[in-house]
């Protein structure tokens, strides 16, 4: 066979071995092992029994030949050939395996034999005569009755001829074959029982594995509610338990992910709505305020143009200047509302101080603001804006909900991170009892998370509220001193 053909056959066998289901592999293993053990045991038993039986029959043939040879002289010497034949026939009758006995004289003539239908001449020629004086070794003859061991023994040291006997192996072979047949039947019966037993064990073994497979497919489709049933306490039982535990955790993670996702979407929606409202407000301001003022300015210019004299003109120019000043103040307020310029101009700490003095202290709450490690240090604008908005939301909540008397804010900057704590002694709240979509708190957490930081809200009814967060500086844009 060419090597490529062998390789193809091996590949095909490997493919089949890999694709058949697990239970067939296990059952194949059991049946294959039972078959190999049965085959080798039977062959070995047969070999040993045959060897031993053949050896025994050889011994028997020679001992019978010697015995008959020792009894033959008393008949030959008195020329009692009839008695000799009768003695030999009675030996053949009494010993069931003894097929024949005959005496060949030193002249190579048959003196007596036990064959009823005439002596078969070819039997005479299977040995060379005369045999030497010692006992002849047994010779194996293949006859139509099966194997016969032929042994020759000299009579009176060969002077009276040779006694030859034939011992058949047929009966012993029949016994051996019957034994092997019954052994094969027993092995087959045991193998069938083993097959059922292994099928049952394989079913026990593969049932949870199939269930695990089914569950894994369900998980791949996104169904985390599925659970695998398993009652065994072995390794597979433990695997099933671990798998179910993993599913429980996955379901919990998925639930949290969905919750967070819906919060994020709600936050986004509200941010877009707020932006839109903001734009509408600015548009309204521009239309109502700036539009009106510009219209009145155009009117004032026409009035100046049509002034009857210089004094009236100067008076009208003065009025125009006042109107322009008022309008500049209004635009300044609008800009301030949109983004506190102090945050851009002076930095985070002055902006928070400004917000506290402007808004929080007006509510009567005492605020201790302790900035540490800032000096004239400036952070990246996005980092400053985010921290400002988080503290602004925390303070707005305190004013709106807490009824606190005192608030402490610690804001600490190091080279690596910004840490802050906002603590009030107000009424506190139960975070778990909150409506899910509380966007202010979520927005604070989200801002911290976007900057790779983390924010904790600790509060309980009657115990005040503490919000702390840490945001790394490195990797969140550069830090520099104000130039
Ligand atoms: N410092 C605080 N003291 C007491 N209760 C607070 C405090 N901060 C928040 N809460 C409670 O938590 C709730 C959620 O706050 P959150 O800022 O998310 O929403 P909100 O302030 O009600 O509305 P907004 O979305 O406009 O901020 C508040 O309604 C309030 O009951
Ligand atoms: Mg709020």
Coordinates of C-alpha atoms and ligand atoms in Angstrom, one line a residue:
X1 CA 0.0 0.0 0.0
X2 CA 1.3 3.5 -0.8
X3 CA 2.0 5.8 2.1
X4 CA -0.6 8.3 0.9
X5 CA -3.3 5.6 1.0
X6 CA -2.3 4.7 4.5
X7 CA -2.3 8.3 5.5
X8 CA -5.8 8.8 4.0
X9 CA -7.1 5.8 5.9
X10 CA -5.5 7.0 9.1
X11 CA -7.0 10.5 8.5
X12 CA -10.4 9.0 7.9
X13 CA -10.2 6.9 11.1
X14 CA -9.0 10.0 13.0
X15 CA -11.9 12.0 11.6
X16 CA -14.5 9.3 12.6
X17 CA -12.9 9.0 16.1
X18 CA -13.2 12.8 16.5
X19 CA -16.8 13.1 15.2
X20 CA -18.6 10.2 16.9
X21 CA -20.4 11.2 20.1
X22 CA -18.7 10.8 23.5
X23 CA -20.9 7.9 24.6
X24 CA -20.0 5.8 21.6
X25 CA -16.3 6.5 22.2
X26 CA -16.7 5.3 25.9
X27 CA -18.8 2.2 24.9
X28 CA -16.4 1.4 22.0
X29 CA -13.5 1.6 24.5
X30 CA -15.3 -0.9 26.9
X31 CA -16.3 -3.3 24.2
X32 CA -13.0 -3.1 22.4
X33 CA -11.1 -3.9 25.7
X34 CA -13.5 -6.8 26.5
X35 CA -13.1 -8.1 23.0
X36 CA -9.3 -8.0 23.1
X37 CA -9.1 -9.6 26.5
X38 CA -11.5 -12.3 25.5
X39 CA -9.6 -13.0 22.2
X40 CA -6.2 -13.1 23.8
X41 CA -7.4 -15.2 26.8
X42 CA -9.1 -17.8 24.5
X43 CA -6.1 -18.0 22.2
X44 CA -3.7 -18.4 25.1
X45 CA -5.9 -21.1 26.8
X46 CA -6.2 -22.9 23.5
X47 CA -2.5 -22.9 22.9
X48 CA -1.6 -24.1 26.4
X49 CA -4.2 -26.8 26.4
X50 CA -3.3 -28.1 23.0
X51 CA 0.4 -28.2 23.9
X52 CA -0.2 -30.0 27.1
X53 CA -2.7 -32.5 25.6
X54 CA -0.4 -33.3 22.7
X55 CA 2.5 -33.9 25.1
X56 CA 0.3 -36.2 27.2
X57 CA -1.0 -38.1 24.2
X58 CA 2.6 -38.6 23.0
X59 CA 3.5 -40.1 26.4
X60 CA 0.4 -42.2 26.4
X61 CA 1.2 -43.6 22.9
X62 CA 4.8 -44.6 23.9
X63 CA 3.8 -46.1 27.3
X64 CA 1.0 -48.2 25.6
X65 CA 3.5 -49.3 22.9
X66 CA 6.0 -50.3 25.6
X67 CA 3.4 -52.1 27.6
X68 CA 2.1 -54.1 24.7
X69 CA 5.7 -54.8 23.5
X70 CA 6.5 -56.3 26.9
X71 CA 3.4 -58.6 26.8
X72 CA 3.9 -59.7 23.1
X73 CA 6.8 -62.2 23.5
X74 CA 4.8 -64.7 25.5
X75 CA 2.5 -65.1 22.5
X76 CA 5.1 -64.8 19.7
X77 CA 7.4 -67.3 21.3
X78 CA 4.7 -70.0 21.4
X79 CA 3.4 -68.8 18.0
X80 CA 0.0 -67.9 19.4
X81 CA -0.9 -65.3 16.9
X82 CA -4.6 -65.6 17.6
X83 CA -4.0 -64.8 21.4
X84 CA -1.6 -62.0 20.4
X85 CA -4.3 -60.4 18.2
X86 CA -6.9 -60.8 20.9
X87 CA -4.7 -59.2 23.5
X88 CA -4.0 -56.3 21.2
X89 CA -7.6 -55.8 20.3
X90 CA -8.7 -55.9 23.9
X91 CA -6.2 -53.1 24.6
X92 CA -7.6 -51.0 21.7
X93 CA -11.1 -51.6 23.0
X94 CA -10.3 -50.7 26.6
X95 CA -8.3 -47.6 25.7
X96 CA -10.7 -45.3 23.9
X97 CA -7.9 -43.1 22.3
X98 CA -6.0 -46.1 21.1
X99 CA -6.9 -46.5 17.4
X100 CA -4.6 -49.3 16.3
X101 CA -1.7 -51.6 17.3
X102 CA 0.3 -53.9 15.0
X103 CA 3.6 -55.8 15.1
X104 CA 6.1 -55.6 12.4
X105 CA 8.6 -58.5 12.4
X106 CA 12.3 -58.0 11.8
X107 CA 11.7 -59.1 8.2
X108 CA 9.3 -56.1 7.9
X109 CA 6.2 -58.3 7.8
X110 CA 3.0 -57.7 9.8
X111 CA 2.7 -60.4 12.4
X112 CA -0.5 -59.2 14.0
X113 CA -2.8 -56.1 13.9
X114 CA -6.0 -54.8 15.2
X115 CA -7.5 -53.5 11.9
X116 CA -10.8 -55.3 11.1
X117 CA -11.0 -54.5 7.3
X118 CA -7.4 -55.3 6.3
X119 CA -4.1 -53.7 7.2
X120 CA -3.5 -50.2 5.5
X121 CA -0.1 -50.7 3.8
X122 CA 0.9 -47.1 3.7
X123 CA 1.0 -47.1 7.6
X124 CA 4.0 -49.4 7.3
X125 CA 5.9 -47.0 5.2
X126 CA 5.7 -43.9 7.4
X127 CA 8.6 -45.2 9.5
X128 CA 12.0 -46.6 8.5
X129 CA 12.7 -50.2 9.7
X130 CA 14.2 -51.7 11.6
X131 CA 13.9 -49.2 14.4
X132 CA 16.9 -49.2 16.7
X133 CA 16.8 -50.9 20.0
X134 CA 15.7 -48.0 22.1
X135 CA 12.1 -46.7 22.2
X136 CA 11.1 -44.9 19.0
X137 CA 10.0 -41.3 19.4
X138 CA 6.3 -40.6 18.6
X139 CA 5.4 -39.6 15.1
X140 CA 2.6 -37.3 14.2
X141 CA 0.3 -38.7 11.5
X142 CA -2.4 -36.6 9.7
X143 CA -5.2 -39.0 9.1
X144 CA -8.8 -38.6 8.0
X145 CA -9.8 -39.0 11.7
X146 CA -7.5 -36.1 12.7
X147 CA -4.0 -36.3 14.2
X148 CA -2.7 -39.7 15.5
X149 CA 0.4 -40.1 17.5
X150 CA 2.2 -43.2 16.3
X151 CA 4.8 -44.7 18.6
X152 CA 7.0 -47.8 18.0
X153 CA 8.5 -50.0 20.8
X154 CA 10.9 -52.9 20.1
X155 CA 9.9 -56.4 21.3
X156 CA 12.6 -58.2 23.1
X157 CA 15.1 -55.5 22.1
X158 CA 13.9 -55.7 18.5
X159 CA 14.7 -59.4 18.0
X160 CA 10.9 -60.3 17.7
X161 CA 10.0 -57.1 15.8
X162 CA 8.5 -53.8 16.7
X163 CA 5.1 -53.0 18.4
X164 CA 3.5 -49.9 16.9
X165 CA 0.5 -48.2 18.3
X166 CA -1.6 -45.2 17.2
X167 CA -3.2 -42.9 19.7
X168 CA -5.9 -40.5 18.3
X169 CA -6.1 -36.9 19.4
X170 CA -9.7 -36.5 18.2
X171 CA -11.5 -37.1 21.5
X172 CA -9.1 -34.7 23.4
X173 CA -9.5 -32.1 20.6
X174 CA -13.3 -32.4 20.8
X175 CA -13.1 -31.8 24.6
X176 CA -10.8 -28.8 24.1
X177 CA -13.1 -27.3 21.4
X178 CA -16.2 -27.9 23.6
X179 CA -14.4 -26.2 26.5
X180 CA -13.3 -23.2 24.3
X181 CA -16.9 -22.9 22.9
X182 CA -18.4 -22.8 26.3
X183 CA -15.7 -20.3 27.3
X184 CA -16.5 -18.1 24.3
X185 CA -20.2 -18.3 25.1
X186 CA -19.5 -17.2 28.6
X187 CA -17.3 -14.4 27.5
X188 CA -19.9 -13.3 25.0
X189 CA -22.6 -13.4 27.7
X190 CA -20.4 -11.4 30.0
X191 CA -19.6 -8.9 27.2
X192 CA -23.3 -8.4 26.5
X193 CA -23.9 -7.8 30.2
X194 CA -20.9 -5.4 30.2
X195 CA -22.3 -3.7 27.2
X196 CA -25.6 -2.9 28.9
X197 CA -23.8 -1.9 32.1
X198 CA -21.4 0.3 30.2
X199 CA -24.3 1.8 28.2
X200 CA -26.0 2.6 31.5
X201 CA -22.8 4.1 33.0
X202 CA -22.1 6.1 29.8
X203 CA -25.6 7.4 29.9
X204 CA -25.1 8.5 33.5
X205 CA -21.8 10.1 32.5
X206 CA -22.8 11.8 29.3
X207 CA -26.3 13.0 30.5
X208 CA -25.0 16.0 32.5
X209 CA -22.4 16.7 29.8
X210 CA -25.1 16.9 27.2
X211 CA -27.1 19.1 29.5
X212 CA -24.0 21.3 29.9
X213 CA -23.7 21.5 26.2
X214 CA -27.3 22.4 25.8
X215 CA -27.0 25.1 28.5
X216 CA -23.8 26.5 26.9
X217 CA -25.6 26.9 23.6
X218 CA -28.4 28.7 25.4
X219 CA -25.9 31.0 27.0
X220 CA -24.3 31.7 23.6
X221 CA -27.8 32.8 22.5
X222 CA -27.8 35.2 25.5
X223 CA -30.2 33.1 27.7
X224 CA -28.7 33.1 31.3
X225 CA -31.8 31.8 33.0
X226 CA -31.1 28.2 32.1
X227 CA -29.8 25.8 34.8
X228 CA -28.3 22.3 34.5
X229 CA -29.9 19.6 36.7
X230 CA -27.4 17.4 38.4
X231 CA -27.7 15.3 41.5
X232 CA -24.4 13.3 41.4
X233 CA -21.7 14.2 44.0
X234 CA -18.7 13.2 41.8
X235 CA -16.5 15.5 39.7
X236 CA -19.2 16.0 37.1
X237 CA -21.7 17.0 39.8
X238 CA -19.1 19.6 41.0
X239 CA -18.7 20.8 37.4
X240 CA -22.5 21.2 37.1
X241 CA -22.6 23.1 40.4
X242 CA -19.7 25.4 39.3
X243 CA -21.4 25.9 35.9
X244 CA -24.7 26.9 37.5
X245 CA -22.9 29.2 39.8
X246 CA -21.1 30.8 36.9
X247 CA -24.5 31.2 35.2
X248 CA -26.0 32.9 38.3
X249 CA -23.1 35.3 38.3
X250 CA -23.3 35.9 34.5
X251 CA -27.1 36.6 34.9
X252 CA -26.3 39.1 37.7
X253 CA -23.6 40.8 35.6
X254 CA -25.9 40.9 32.7
X255 CA -28.7 42.4 34.8
X256 CA -26.3 45.1 36.1
X257 CA -25.0 45.7 32.6
X258 CA -28.6 46.2 31.3
X259 CA -29.5 48.5 34.2
X260 CA -26.3 50.5 33.7
X261 CA -27.0 50.7 29.9
X262 CA -30.6 51.9 30.5
X263 CA -29.3 54.5 33.0
X264 CA -26.7 55.6 30.5
X265 CA -29.3 56.0 27.8
X266 CA -31.6 57.9 30.1
X267 CA -28.6 60.1 31.1
X268 CA -27.9 60.7 27.4
X269 CA -31.5 61.5 26.6
X270 CA -31.8 64.0 29.5
X271 CA -28.5 65.6 28.5
X272 CA -29.7 66.1 25.0
X273 CA -33.1 67.4 26.2
X274 CA -31.2 69.8 28.6
X275 CA -29.0 71.0 25.8
X276 CA -32.0 71.6 23.6
X277 CA -33.8 73.5 26.4
X278 CA -30.6 75.5 26.9
X279 CA -30.5 76.4 23.2
X280 CA -34.2 77.4 23.2
X281 CA -33.5 79.6 26.2
X282 CA -30.5 81.3 24.5
X283 CA -32.5 81.7 21.3
X284 CA -35.4 83.2 23.3
X285 CA -33.0 85.5 25.2
X286 CA -31.4 86.6 21.9
X287 CA -34.7 87.1 20.3
X288 CA -36.5 88.8 23.2
X289 CA -33.6 90.7 24.7
X290 CA -31.0 91.4 22.0
X291 CA -33.6 91.6 19.1
X292 CA -35.7 94.2 21.0
X293 CA -32.6 96.2 22.0
X294 CA -31.2 96.3 18.5
X295 CA -34.6 97.4 17.2
X296 CA -34.7 100.2 19.7
X297 CA -31.0 101.1 18.9
X298 CA -32.0 101.4 15.2
X299 CA -34.9 103.7 16.3
X300 CA -32.5 105.7 18.5
X301 CA -30.1 106.1 15.6
X302 CA -32.9 107.4 13.4
X303 CA -33.9 109.8 16.2
X304 CA -30.3 111.0 16.5
X305 CA -30.2 111.5 12.8
X306 CA -33.4 113.5 12.9
X307 CA -32.4 115.5 16.0
X308 CA -33.4 119.2 15.6
X309 CA -30.3 120.5 17.3
X310 CA -27.0 119.4 18.8
X311 CA -28.2 119.4 22.5
X312 CA -31.0 117.0 21.7
X313 CA -28.6 114.9 19.7
X314 CA -26.2 114.6 22.6
X315 CA -29.0 113.8 24.9
X316 CA -30.2 111.0 22.6
X317 CA -26.6 109.7 22.2
X318 CA -26.3 109.5 26.0
X319 CA -29.5 107.5 26.1
X320 CA -28.1 105.2 23.4
X321 CA -24.9 104.6 25.4
X322 CA -27.0 103.6 28.5
X323 CA -28.9 101.1 26.5
X324 CA -25.7 99.6 25.0
X325 CA -24.2 99.3 28.6
X326 CA -27.4 97.5 29.8
X327 CA -27.2 95.1 26.9
X328 CA -23.6 94.4 27.5
X329 CA -24.4 93.5 31.1
X330 CA -27.2 91.2 30.0
X331 CA -24.8 89.4 27.5
X332 CA -22.2 89.1 30.3
X333 CA -24.8 87.4 32.6
X334 CA -25.8 85.0 29.8
X335 CA -22.2 84.1 29.2
X336 CA -21.6 83.6 32.9
X337 CA -24.6 81.4 33.2
X338 CA -23.4 79.2 30.3
X339 CA -20.0 78.7 31.7
X340 CA -18.4 80.4 34.7
X341 CA -15.5 82.3 33.3
X342 CA -13.8 82.2 36.6
X343 CA -13.2 78.5 36.0
X344 CA -11.3 79.3 32.8
X345 CA -9.7 82.4 34.1
X346 CA -8.8 81.5 37.7
X347 CA -9.0 77.7 37.9
X348 CA -10.9 75.1 39.9
X349 CA -10.5 76.3 43.5
X350 CA -11.6 80.0 42.9
X351 CA -14.5 78.7 40.8
X352 CA -15.8 76.5 43.6
X353 CA -15.3 79.3 46.1
X354 CA -17.2 81.6 43.8
X355 CA -20.0 79.0 43.5
X356 CA -20.2 78.5 47.3
X357 CA -20.3 82.3 48.1
X358 CA -22.8 82.9 45.3
X359 CA -25.2 80.0 45.7
X360 CA -24.8 77.8 48.6
X361 CA -24.1 80.3 51.4
X362 CA -27.3 82.2 50.3
X363 CA -29.2 79.1 51.5
X364 CA -27.9 79.6 55.0
X365 CA -25.7 76.5 55.0
X366 CA -22.2 76.9 56.5
X367 CA -19.6 75.6 54.0
X368 CA -16.0 74.7 54.9
X369 CA -14.0 74.4 51.8
X370 CA -10.5 73.0 52.3
X371 CA -8.4 72.9 49.1
X372 CA -5.0 71.1 49.6
X373 CA -2.0 71.1 47.2
X374 CA -3.4 73.4 44.5
X375 CA -1.7 76.7 45.0
X376 CA -1.6 78.2 41.5
X377 CA -1.7 74.8 39.9
X378 CA -4.0 74.3 36.9
X379 CA -5.4 71.0 35.7
X380 CA -6.5 70.2 32.2
X381 CA -9.8 72.1 31.4
X382 CA -11.8 68.9 31.0
X383 CA -10.6 67.6 34.3
X384 CA -11.3 70.9 36.0
X385 CA -14.8 71.1 34.5
X386 CA -15.7 67.6 35.5
X387 CA -14.6 68.0 39.1
X388 CA -16.4 71.4 39.2
X389 CA -19.6 69.8 37.9
X390 CA -19.4 66.9 40.4
X391 CA -19.0 69.3 43.3
X392 CA -21.6 71.6 41.9
X393 CA -24.2 68.7 41.7
X394 CA -23.3 67.5 45.3
X395 CA -23.8 71.1 46.7
X396 CA -27.0 71.6 44.7
X397 CA -28.3 68.3 46.2
X398 CA -27.3 69.5 49.7
X399 CA -29.2 72.7 49.2
X400 CA -32.2 71.1 47.6
X401 CA -32.6 67.9 49.7
X402 CA -30.4 67.7 52.8
X403 CA -31.5 70.4 55.2
X404 CA -27.8 70.4 56.3
X405 CA -26.4 73.0 58.6
X406 CA -22.7 72.4 57.8
X407 CA -20.9 71.1 54.8
X408 CA -17.3 70.2 54.5
X409 CA -15.5 70.0 51.2
X410 CA -11.9 68.7 51.1
X411 CA -10.2 68.8 47.7
X412 CA -6.7 67.5 47.5
X413 CA -4.4 67.4 44.6
X414 CA -1.3 65.2 44.3
X415 CA 0.9 64.5 41.4
X416 CA -1.0 61.3 40.7
X417 CA -4.6 62.0 41.5
X418 CA -7.3 64.4 42.7
X419 CA -9.2 63.3 45.8
X420 CA -12.3 65.0 47.2
X421 CA -14.8 64.5 50.0
X422 CA -18.1 66.4 50.2
X423 CA -19.8 65.7 53.5
X424 CA -23.0 67.1 55.0
X425 CA -24.8 66.7 58.3
X426 CA -28.2 66.7 56.7
X427 CA -31.1 64.2 56.7
X428 CA -29.3 61.6 54.5
X429 CA -31.1 59.1 52.3
X430 CA -31.4 55.4 51.6
X431 CA -29.6 54.9 48.3
X432 CA -31.4 51.5 47.7
X433 CA -34.8 53.1 48.1
X434 CA -34.1 55.6 45.4
X435 CA -35.9 55.6 42.1
X436 CA -33.5 54.0 39.6
X437 CA -33.3 57.0 37.3
X438 CA -31.8 59.5 39.7
X439 CA -29.7 61.3 37.1
X440 CA -27.8 63.7 39.3
X441 CA -26.1 61.0 41.3
X442 CA -25.6 58.8 38.2
X443 CA -24.1 61.8 36.3
X444 CA -21.6 62.3 39.1
X445 CA -20.5 58.6 39.0
X446 CA -20.4 58.7 35.2
X447 CA -18.2 61.8 35.0
X448 CA -15.7 60.2 37.5
X449 CA -15.8 56.9 35.5
X450 CA -15.2 58.7 32.2
X451 CA -12.0 60.0 33.7
X452 CA -11.0 56.5 34.9
X453 CA -11.8 57.4 38.5
X454 CA -14.3 56.2 41.0
X455 CA -17.0 57.8 43.1
X456 CA -18.7 56.6 46.3
X457 CA -21.9 57.8 47.8
X458 CA -22.4 56.9 51.4
X459 CA -25.6 57.9 53.1
X460 CA -28.3 56.6 55.4
X461 CA -31.4 58.3 56.8
X462 CA -30.5 60.7 59.6
X463 CA -26.8 60.1 59.2
X464 CA -25.9 62.8 56.6
X465 CA -24.3 62.1 53.3
X466 CA -20.7 61.7 52.2
X467 CA -19.5 61.7 48.6
X468 CA -15.9 61.0 47.9
X469 CA -14.1 60.5 44.6
X470 CA -10.6 59.8 43.3
X471 CA -9.6 60.7 39.7
X472 CA -6.2 60.0 38.4
X473 CA -4.3 62.9 36.9
X474 CA -1.8 61.0 34.8
X475 CA -3.4 59.7 31.6
X476 CA -6.2 62.3 32.1
X477 CA -4.5 65.0 30.1
X478 CA -1.5 67.0 31.2
X479 CA -1.1 69.0 34.4
X480 CA 0.8 72.2 34.4
X481 CA 1.4 75.4 36.3
X482 CA -0.4 78.5 35.2
X483 CA 1.9 80.6 33.2
Ligands
LIG1 N1 -27.0 65.4 50.2 C1 -28.2 64.8 50.2 N2 -28.9 64.7 51.3 C2 -30.2 64.1 51.3 N3 -30.7 63.5 50.2 C3 -30.0 63.5 49.1 C4 -28.7 64.2 49.0 N4 -28.2 64.0 47.7 C5 -29.2 63.3 47.1 N5 -30.2 63.0 47.9 C6 -31.4 62.2 47.5 O1 -31.1 61.5 46.4 C7 -32.0 61.7 45.3 C8 -31.4 61.6 44.0 O2 -30.5 62.7 43.8 P1 -30.2 63.2 42.3 O3 -29.2 64.3 42.4 O4 -29.8 62.0 41.5 O5 -31.6 63.6 41.8 P2 -32.4 65.0 42.0 O6 -31.4 65.9 42.8 O7 -33.6 64.6 42.7 O8 -32.7 65.4 40.6 P3 -31.6 66.0 39.5 O9 -31.6 64.9 38.4 O10 -32.1 67.3 39.0 O11 -30.3 66.1 40.2 C9 -32.6 63.1 45.7 O12 -33.9 63.2 45.2 C10 -32.6 63.0 47.2 O13 -33.7 62.4 47.7
LIG2 MG1 -29.5 66.4 42.0

